Coordinates of C-alpha atoms and ligand atoms in Angstrom, one line a residue:
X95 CA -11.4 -2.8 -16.8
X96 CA -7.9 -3.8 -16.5
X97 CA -5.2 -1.6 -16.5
X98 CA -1.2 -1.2 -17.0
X99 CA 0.5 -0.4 -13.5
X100 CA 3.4 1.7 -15.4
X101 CA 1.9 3.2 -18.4
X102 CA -1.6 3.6 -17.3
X103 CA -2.6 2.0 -21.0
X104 CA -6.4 0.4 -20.5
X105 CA -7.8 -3.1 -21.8
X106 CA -11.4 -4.3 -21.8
X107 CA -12.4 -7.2 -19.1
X108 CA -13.2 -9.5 -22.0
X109 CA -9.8 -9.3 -23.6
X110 CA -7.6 -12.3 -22.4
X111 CA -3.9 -10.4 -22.0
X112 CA -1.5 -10.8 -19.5
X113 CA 1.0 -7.7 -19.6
X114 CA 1.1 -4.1 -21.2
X115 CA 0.9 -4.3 -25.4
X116 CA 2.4 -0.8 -24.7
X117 CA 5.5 -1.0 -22.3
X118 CA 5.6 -4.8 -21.1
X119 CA 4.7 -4.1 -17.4
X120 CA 2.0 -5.8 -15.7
X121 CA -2.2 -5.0 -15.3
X122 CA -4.6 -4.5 -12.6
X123 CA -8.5 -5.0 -12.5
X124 CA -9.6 -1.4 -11.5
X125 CA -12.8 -2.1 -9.3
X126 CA -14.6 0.5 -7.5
X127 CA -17.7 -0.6 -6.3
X128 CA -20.1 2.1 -4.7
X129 CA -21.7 0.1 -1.5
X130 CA -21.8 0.3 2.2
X131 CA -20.5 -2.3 4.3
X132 CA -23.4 -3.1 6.2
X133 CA -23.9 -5.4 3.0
X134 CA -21.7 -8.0 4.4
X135 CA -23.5 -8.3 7.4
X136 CA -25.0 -11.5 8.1
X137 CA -23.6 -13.4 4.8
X138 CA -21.7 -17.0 5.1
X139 CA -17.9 -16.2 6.2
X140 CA -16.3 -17.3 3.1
X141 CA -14.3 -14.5 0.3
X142 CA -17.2 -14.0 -1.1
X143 CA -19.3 -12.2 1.3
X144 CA -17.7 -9.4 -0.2
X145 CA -18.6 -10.3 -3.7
X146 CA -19.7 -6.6 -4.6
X147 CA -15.8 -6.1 -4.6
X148 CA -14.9 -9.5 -7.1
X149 CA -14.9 -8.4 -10.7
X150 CA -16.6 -11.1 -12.2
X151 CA -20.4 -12.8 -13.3
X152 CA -21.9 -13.6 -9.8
X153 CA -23.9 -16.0 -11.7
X154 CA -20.9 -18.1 -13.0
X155 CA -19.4 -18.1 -9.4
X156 CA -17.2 -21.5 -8.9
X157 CA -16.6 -21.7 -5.5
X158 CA -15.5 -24.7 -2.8
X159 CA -16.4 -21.9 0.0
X160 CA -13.1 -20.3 0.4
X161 CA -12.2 -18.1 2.6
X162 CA -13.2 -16.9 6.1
X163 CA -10.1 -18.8 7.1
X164 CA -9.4 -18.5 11.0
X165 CA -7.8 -15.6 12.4
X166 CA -6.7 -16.6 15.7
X167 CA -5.0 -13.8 18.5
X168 CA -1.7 -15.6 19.5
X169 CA -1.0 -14.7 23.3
X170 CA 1.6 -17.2 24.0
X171 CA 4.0 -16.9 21.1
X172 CA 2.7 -13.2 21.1
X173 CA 3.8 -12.9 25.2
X174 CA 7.4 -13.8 24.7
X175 CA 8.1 -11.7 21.3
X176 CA 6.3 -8.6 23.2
X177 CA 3.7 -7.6 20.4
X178 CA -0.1 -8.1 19.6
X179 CA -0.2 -11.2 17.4
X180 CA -2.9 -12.6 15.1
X181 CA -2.4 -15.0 13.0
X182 CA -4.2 -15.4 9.6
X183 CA -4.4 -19.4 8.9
X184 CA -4.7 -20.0 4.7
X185 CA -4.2 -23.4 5.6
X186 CA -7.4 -23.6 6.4
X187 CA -9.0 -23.3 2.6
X188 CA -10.2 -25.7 1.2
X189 CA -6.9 -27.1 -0.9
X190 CA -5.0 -26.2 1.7
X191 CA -3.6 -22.8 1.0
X192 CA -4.5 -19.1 0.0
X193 CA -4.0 -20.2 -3.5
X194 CA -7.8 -21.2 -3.6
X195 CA -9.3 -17.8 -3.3
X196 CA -7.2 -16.4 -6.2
X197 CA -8.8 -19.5 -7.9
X198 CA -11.9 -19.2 -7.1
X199 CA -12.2 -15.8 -9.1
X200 CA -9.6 -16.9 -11.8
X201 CA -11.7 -20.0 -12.7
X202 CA -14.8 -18.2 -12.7
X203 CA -13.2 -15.4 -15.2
X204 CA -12.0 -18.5 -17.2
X205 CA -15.7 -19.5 -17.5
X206 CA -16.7 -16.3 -18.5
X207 CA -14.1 -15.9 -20.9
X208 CA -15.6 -19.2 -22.3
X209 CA -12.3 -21.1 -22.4
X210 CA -11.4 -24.6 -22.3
X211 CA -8.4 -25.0 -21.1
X212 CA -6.3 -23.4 -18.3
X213 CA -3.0 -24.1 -16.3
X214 CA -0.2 -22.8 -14.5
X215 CA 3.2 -22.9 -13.5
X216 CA 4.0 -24.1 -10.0
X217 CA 6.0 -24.9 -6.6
X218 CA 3.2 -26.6 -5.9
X219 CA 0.3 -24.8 -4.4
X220 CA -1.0 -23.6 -7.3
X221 CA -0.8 -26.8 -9.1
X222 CA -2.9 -28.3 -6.7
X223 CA -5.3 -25.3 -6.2
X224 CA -6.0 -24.8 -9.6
X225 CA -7.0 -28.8 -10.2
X226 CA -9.0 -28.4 -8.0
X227 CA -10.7 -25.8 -9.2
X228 CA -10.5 -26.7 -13.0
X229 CA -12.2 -30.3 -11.8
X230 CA -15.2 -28.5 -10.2
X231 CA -15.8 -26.3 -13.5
X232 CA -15.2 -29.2 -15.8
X233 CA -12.2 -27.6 -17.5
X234 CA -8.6 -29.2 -18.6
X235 CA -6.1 -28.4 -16.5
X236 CA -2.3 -28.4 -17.7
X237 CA 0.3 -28.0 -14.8
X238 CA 4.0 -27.8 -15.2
X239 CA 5.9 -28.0 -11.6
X240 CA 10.2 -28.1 -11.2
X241 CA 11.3 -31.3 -11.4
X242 CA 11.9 -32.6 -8.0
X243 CA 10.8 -29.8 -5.8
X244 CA 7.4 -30.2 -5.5
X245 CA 6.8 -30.8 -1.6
X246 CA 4.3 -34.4 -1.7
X247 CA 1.0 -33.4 -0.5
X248 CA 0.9 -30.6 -3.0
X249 CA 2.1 -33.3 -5.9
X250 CA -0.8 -35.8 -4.8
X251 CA -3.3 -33.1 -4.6
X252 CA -2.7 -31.4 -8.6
X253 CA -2.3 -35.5 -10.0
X254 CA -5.2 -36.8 -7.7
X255 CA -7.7 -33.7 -9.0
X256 CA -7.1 -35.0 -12.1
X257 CA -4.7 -32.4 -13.9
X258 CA -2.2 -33.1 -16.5
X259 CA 1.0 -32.9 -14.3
X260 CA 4.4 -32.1 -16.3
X261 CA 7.6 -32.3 -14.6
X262 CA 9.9 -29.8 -15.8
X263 CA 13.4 -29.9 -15.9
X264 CA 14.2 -26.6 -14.4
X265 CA 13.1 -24.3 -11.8
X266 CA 10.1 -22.8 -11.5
X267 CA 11.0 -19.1 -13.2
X268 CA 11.9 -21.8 -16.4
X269 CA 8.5 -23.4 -16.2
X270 CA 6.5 -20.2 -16.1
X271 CA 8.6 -18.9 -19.1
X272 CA 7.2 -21.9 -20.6
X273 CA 3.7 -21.8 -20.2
X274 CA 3.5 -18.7 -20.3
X275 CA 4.7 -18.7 -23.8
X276 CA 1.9 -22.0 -24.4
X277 CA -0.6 -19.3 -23.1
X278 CA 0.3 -16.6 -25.6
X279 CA -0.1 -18.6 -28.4
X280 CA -3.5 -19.3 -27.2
X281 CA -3.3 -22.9 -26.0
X282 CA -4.3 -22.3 -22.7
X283 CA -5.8 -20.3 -20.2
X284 CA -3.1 -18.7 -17.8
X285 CA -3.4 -18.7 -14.0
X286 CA -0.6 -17.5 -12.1
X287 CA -0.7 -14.6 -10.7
X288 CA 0.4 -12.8 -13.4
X289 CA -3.5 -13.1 -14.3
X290 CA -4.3 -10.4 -12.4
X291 CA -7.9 -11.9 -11.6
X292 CA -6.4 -13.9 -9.1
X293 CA -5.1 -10.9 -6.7
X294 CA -8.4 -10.2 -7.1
X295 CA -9.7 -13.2 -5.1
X296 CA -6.4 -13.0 -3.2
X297 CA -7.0 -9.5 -2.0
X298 CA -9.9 -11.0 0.2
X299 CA -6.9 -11.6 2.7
X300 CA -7.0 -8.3 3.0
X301 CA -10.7 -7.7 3.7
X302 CA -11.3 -10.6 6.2
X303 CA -8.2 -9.5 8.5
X304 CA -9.9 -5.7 9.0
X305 CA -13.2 -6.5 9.4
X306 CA -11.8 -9.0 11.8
X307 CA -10.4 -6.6 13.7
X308 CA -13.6 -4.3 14.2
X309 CA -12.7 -2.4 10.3
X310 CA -9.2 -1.2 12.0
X311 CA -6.3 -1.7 10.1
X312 CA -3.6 -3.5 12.4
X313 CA 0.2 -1.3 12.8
X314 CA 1.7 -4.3 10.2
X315 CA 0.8 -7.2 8.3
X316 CA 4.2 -10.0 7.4
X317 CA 3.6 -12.5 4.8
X318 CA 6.1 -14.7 2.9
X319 CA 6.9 -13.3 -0.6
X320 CA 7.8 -15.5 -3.3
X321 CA 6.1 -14.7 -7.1
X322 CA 5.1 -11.8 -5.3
X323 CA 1.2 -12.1 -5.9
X324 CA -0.2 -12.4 -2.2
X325 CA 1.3 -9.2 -1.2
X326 CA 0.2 -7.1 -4.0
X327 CA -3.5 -8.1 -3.1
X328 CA -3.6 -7.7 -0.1
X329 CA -2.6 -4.1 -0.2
X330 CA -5.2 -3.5 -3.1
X331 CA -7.7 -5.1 -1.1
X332 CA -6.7 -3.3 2.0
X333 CA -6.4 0.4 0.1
X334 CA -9.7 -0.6 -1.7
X335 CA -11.3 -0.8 1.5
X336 CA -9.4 2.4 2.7
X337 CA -10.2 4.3 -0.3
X338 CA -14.0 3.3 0.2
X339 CA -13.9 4.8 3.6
X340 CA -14.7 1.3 5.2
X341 CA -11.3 1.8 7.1
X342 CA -8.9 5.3 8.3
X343 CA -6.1 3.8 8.7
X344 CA -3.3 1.9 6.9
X345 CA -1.3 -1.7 8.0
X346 CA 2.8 -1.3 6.6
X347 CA 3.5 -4.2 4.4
X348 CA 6.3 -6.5 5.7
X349 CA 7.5 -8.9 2.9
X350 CA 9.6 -12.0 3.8
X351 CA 12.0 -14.2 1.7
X352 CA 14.7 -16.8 2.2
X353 CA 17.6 -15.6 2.2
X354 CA 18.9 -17.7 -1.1
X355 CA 15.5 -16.6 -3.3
X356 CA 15.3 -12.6 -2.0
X357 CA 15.5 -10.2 -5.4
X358 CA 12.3 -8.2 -4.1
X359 CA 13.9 -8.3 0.1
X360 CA 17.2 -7.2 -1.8
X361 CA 15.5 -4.2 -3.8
X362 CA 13.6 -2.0 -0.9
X363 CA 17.0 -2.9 0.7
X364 CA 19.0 -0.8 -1.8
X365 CA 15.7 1.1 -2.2
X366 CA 15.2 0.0 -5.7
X367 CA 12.1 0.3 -7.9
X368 CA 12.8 -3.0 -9.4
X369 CA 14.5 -6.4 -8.9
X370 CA 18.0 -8.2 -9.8
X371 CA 16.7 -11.5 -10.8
X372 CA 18.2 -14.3 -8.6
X373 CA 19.5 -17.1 -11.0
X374 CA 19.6 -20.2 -9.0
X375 CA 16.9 -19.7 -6.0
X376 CA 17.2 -21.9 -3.1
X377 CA 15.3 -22.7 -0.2
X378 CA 13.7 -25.6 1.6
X379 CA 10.7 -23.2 1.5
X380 CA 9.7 -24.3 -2.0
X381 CA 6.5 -22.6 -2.0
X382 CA 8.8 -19.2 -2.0
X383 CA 11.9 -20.7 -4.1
X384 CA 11.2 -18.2 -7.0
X385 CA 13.9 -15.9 -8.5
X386 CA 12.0 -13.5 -10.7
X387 CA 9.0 -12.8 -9.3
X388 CA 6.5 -11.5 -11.5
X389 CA 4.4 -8.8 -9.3
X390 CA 7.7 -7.5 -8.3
X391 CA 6.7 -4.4 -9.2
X392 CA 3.2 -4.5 -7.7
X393 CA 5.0 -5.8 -4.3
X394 CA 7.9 -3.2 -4.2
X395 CA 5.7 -0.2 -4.7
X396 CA 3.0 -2.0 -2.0
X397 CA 6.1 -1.9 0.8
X398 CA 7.2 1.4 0.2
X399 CA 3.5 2.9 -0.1
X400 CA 3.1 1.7 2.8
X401 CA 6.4 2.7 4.6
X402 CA 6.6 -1.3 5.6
X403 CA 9.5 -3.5 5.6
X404 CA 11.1 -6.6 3.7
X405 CA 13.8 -8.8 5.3
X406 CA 15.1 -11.8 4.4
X407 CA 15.3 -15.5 7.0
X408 CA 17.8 -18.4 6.5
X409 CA 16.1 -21.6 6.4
X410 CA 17.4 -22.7 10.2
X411 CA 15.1 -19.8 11.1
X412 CA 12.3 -20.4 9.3
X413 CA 12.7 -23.9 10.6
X414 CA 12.8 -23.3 13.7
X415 CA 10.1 -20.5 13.5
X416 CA 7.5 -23.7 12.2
X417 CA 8.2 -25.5 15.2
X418 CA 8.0 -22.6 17.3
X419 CA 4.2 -21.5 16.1
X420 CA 3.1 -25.6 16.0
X421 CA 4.3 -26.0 19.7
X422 CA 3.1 -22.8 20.9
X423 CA -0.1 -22.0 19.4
X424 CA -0.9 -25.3 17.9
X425 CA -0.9 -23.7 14.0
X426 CA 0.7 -26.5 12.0
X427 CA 2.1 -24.6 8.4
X428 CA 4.2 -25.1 5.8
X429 CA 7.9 -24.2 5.8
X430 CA 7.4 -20.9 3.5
X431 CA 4.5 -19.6 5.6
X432 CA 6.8 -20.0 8.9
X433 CA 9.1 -17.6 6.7
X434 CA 6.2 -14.2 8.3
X435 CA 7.1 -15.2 12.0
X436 CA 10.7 -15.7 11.4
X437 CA 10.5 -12.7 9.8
X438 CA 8.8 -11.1 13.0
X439 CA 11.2 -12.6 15.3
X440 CA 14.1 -11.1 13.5
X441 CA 12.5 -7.9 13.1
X442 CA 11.9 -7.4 16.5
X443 CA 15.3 -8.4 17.6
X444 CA 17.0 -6.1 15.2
X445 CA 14.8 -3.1 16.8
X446 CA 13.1 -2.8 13.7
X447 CA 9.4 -3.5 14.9
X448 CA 8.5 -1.8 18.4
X449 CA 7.2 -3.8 20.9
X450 CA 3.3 -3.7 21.5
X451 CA 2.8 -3.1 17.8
X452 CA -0.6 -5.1 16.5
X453 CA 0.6 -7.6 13.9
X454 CA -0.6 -10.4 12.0
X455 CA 1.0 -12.8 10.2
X456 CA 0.0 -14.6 7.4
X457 CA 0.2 -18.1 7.4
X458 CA -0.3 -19.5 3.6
X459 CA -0.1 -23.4 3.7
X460 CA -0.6 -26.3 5.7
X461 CA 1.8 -28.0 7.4
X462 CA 0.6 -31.2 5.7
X463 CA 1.4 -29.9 2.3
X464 CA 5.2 -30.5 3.2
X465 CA 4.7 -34.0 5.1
X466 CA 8.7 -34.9 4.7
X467 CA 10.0 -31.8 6.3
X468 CA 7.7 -32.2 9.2
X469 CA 8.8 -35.2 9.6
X470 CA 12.6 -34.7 9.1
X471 CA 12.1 -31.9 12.1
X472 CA 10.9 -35.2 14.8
X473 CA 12.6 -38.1 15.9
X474 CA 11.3 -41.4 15.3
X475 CA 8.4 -42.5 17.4
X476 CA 9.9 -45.1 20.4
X477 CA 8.3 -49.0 19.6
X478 CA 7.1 -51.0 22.3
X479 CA 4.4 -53.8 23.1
X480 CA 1.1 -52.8 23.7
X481 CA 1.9 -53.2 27.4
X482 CA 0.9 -50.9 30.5
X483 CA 4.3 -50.9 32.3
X484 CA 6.2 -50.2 29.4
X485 CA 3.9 -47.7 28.8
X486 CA 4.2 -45.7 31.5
X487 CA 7.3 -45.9 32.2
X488 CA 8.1 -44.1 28.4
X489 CA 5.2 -41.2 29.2
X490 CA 6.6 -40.4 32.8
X491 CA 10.2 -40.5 30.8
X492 CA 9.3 -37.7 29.3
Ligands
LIG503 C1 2.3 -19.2 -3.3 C2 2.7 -19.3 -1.9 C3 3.5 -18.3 -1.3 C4 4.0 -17.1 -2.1 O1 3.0 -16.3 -2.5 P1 3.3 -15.3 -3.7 O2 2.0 -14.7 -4.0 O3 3.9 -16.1 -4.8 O4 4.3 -14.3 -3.2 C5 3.8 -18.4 0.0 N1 3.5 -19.5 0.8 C6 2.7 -20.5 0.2 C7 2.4 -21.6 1.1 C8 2.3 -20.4 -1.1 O5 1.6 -21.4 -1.6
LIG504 ZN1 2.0 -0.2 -20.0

């Protein structure tokens, strides 16, 4: 059963609808399972070990194993910003992002809905998530992404999966206007995470970091927040398990946004129920250059539930932050998931996290999806002959 987060009004899982007939507002899947957790024991680490808990056909399951991504204690970078730091790596699915679990369950409702056609609106991620997905299940794929603000890797990925990739002139808020409208009229399928089968897969974030961590919840989980999708699902996932008594305690929810794209960091600020759209979002975080995020709502009501936090970074900081993780810990990401350690790092100077608190950050893409802005961050390699004095003398330079 789905169900509308304002009004409460309830829709059948085998309608296809998107928001409220009644008042407008955005559904949820309502899912409450009755099982024990000893279930999950000794089944293959990927999202769907904890498939009693995904609200779809387990016999139409399309799945590329997603999931079980890494979840790796951070003692260095952890040592010098004085708190307990994990570090949840969605780089590590198999598109390259968290994107893929949200899939996973979205393409599988799609088959059980008994479409033909789905697609999405993108920065990126998404877009190459979803043609994936689509590809495996033998369904057309439509993908609209901003014109010019598509970082490469995620670009190559929707086009080489096979997808029908539209540039859009526009930003993204514009492009998901526009298929969303496509989707209403019944042309196609809709996945972004306004589909709220997706936070169902996504909410597996959730799941993996407290069974991780012994089915404790940790003091704080930061993510990036951009449509506003991840964060919403994680919390459901996290108060599902709570609810179920698989956990006692709660993690507060700390949302982070660039500074140019922050309606949702703006809101709790002003302690708002809603957001001011941003019109002209700007970031070189494109995964998170959104300016009307669609599970605003969801978020907003996640952070304050759970008496966490949003703040917005500049993009020097969340810059710097990428740097700072790959040459400390080795965790190459994407510029928007550096956005939850910036986030941390100005947190905790500001006095708003305590020291010794037990965090984890999510990390949500790859640093290959972005290959340019890695690059940008380096200096050229030095050139020489294949020659050993040369050689050394360059390493001991260094
Ligand atoms: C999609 C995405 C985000 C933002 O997630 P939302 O659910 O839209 O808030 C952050 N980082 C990366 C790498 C993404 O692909
Ligand atoms: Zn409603």
């Amino acid at each position: 059963m789905m169900k509308c987060i304002s009004c409460g009004a309830e829709y059948s899982d085998d309608e296809i609808i998107y928001t409220c007939r009644q008042c407008d507002s955005i559904l949820e899947v309502i899912c409450q399972p009755k099982v024990s957790k000893d279930v999950f024991q000794c089944r293959k680490a990927t999202m769907w070990k904890y498939k009693e808990f995904m609200p779809v056909d387990p016999s139409k399951i399309v799945s590329l194993d997603e999931g079980g991504t890494p979840f790796c204690k951070c003692d260095n970078l952890g040592k010098e910003l004085g708190v307990e730091l994990y570090v949840k790596v969605e780089g590590s699915n198999p598109t390259g992002s968290f994107k893929d679990r949200g899939m996973s369950v979205g393409i599988t409702k799609a088959l059980e809905l008994g479409v033909d056609t789905v697609g999405c609106a993108s920065t990126g991620n998404t877009s190459a998530s979803l043609a994936a997905y689509a590809a495996r299940a033998g369904l057309k794929c439509a993908v609209l992404l901003p014109a010019g603000k598509v970082a490469l890797g995620k670009l190559a990925q929707a086009m080489f999966h096979g997808a029908q990739v539209i540039s859009v002139r526009g930003n993204f808020d514009q492009a998901l206007e526009a298929i969303t409208a496509l989707a209403l009229e019944g042309q196609l399928y809709l996945l972004n995470s306004i589909n709220p089968y997706r936070l169902e897969g996504q909410k597996s974030i959730g799941f993996e970091i407290v069974d991780e961590l012994g089915w404790k919840s940790p003091d704080r989980i930061i993510l990036p927040v951009g449509n506003a999708g991840n964060i919403s699902a994680i919390w459901k996932g996290i108060t599902e398990f709570h609810e179920t008594g698989f956990i006692d305690d709660l993690p507060r929810m700390t949302g982070i946004q660039a500074e140019k794209a922050a309606p949702i960091a703006r809101a709790v600020q002003n302690g708002q129920d809603d957001i001011i759209p941003v019109k002209n979002p700007e970031t070189v975080a494109t995964a998170i250059r959104i300016g009307a995020p669609v599970s605003a709502k969801k978020a907003i009501r996640a952070i304050y539930e759970s008496d966490g936090l949003a703040e917005t970074v500049s993009d020097q900081e969340i810059l710097s932050a990428q740097k700072l993780l790959a040459r400390t810990e080795g965790i190459g990401v994407e510029p928007a998931s550096a956005a939850s350690i910036a986030g941390l790092k100005k947190l905790i100077n500001s006095g708003k996290i305590d020291k010794n608190e037990q965090i984890v950050c999510v990390v949500t893409g790859h640093v290959l999806k972005d290959p340019q802005v890695a690059i940008d961050a380096c200096k050229d390699p030095v050139e020489v002959d294949a020659d050993i004095n040369a050689l050394s003398k360059i390493i001991k330079s260094s």
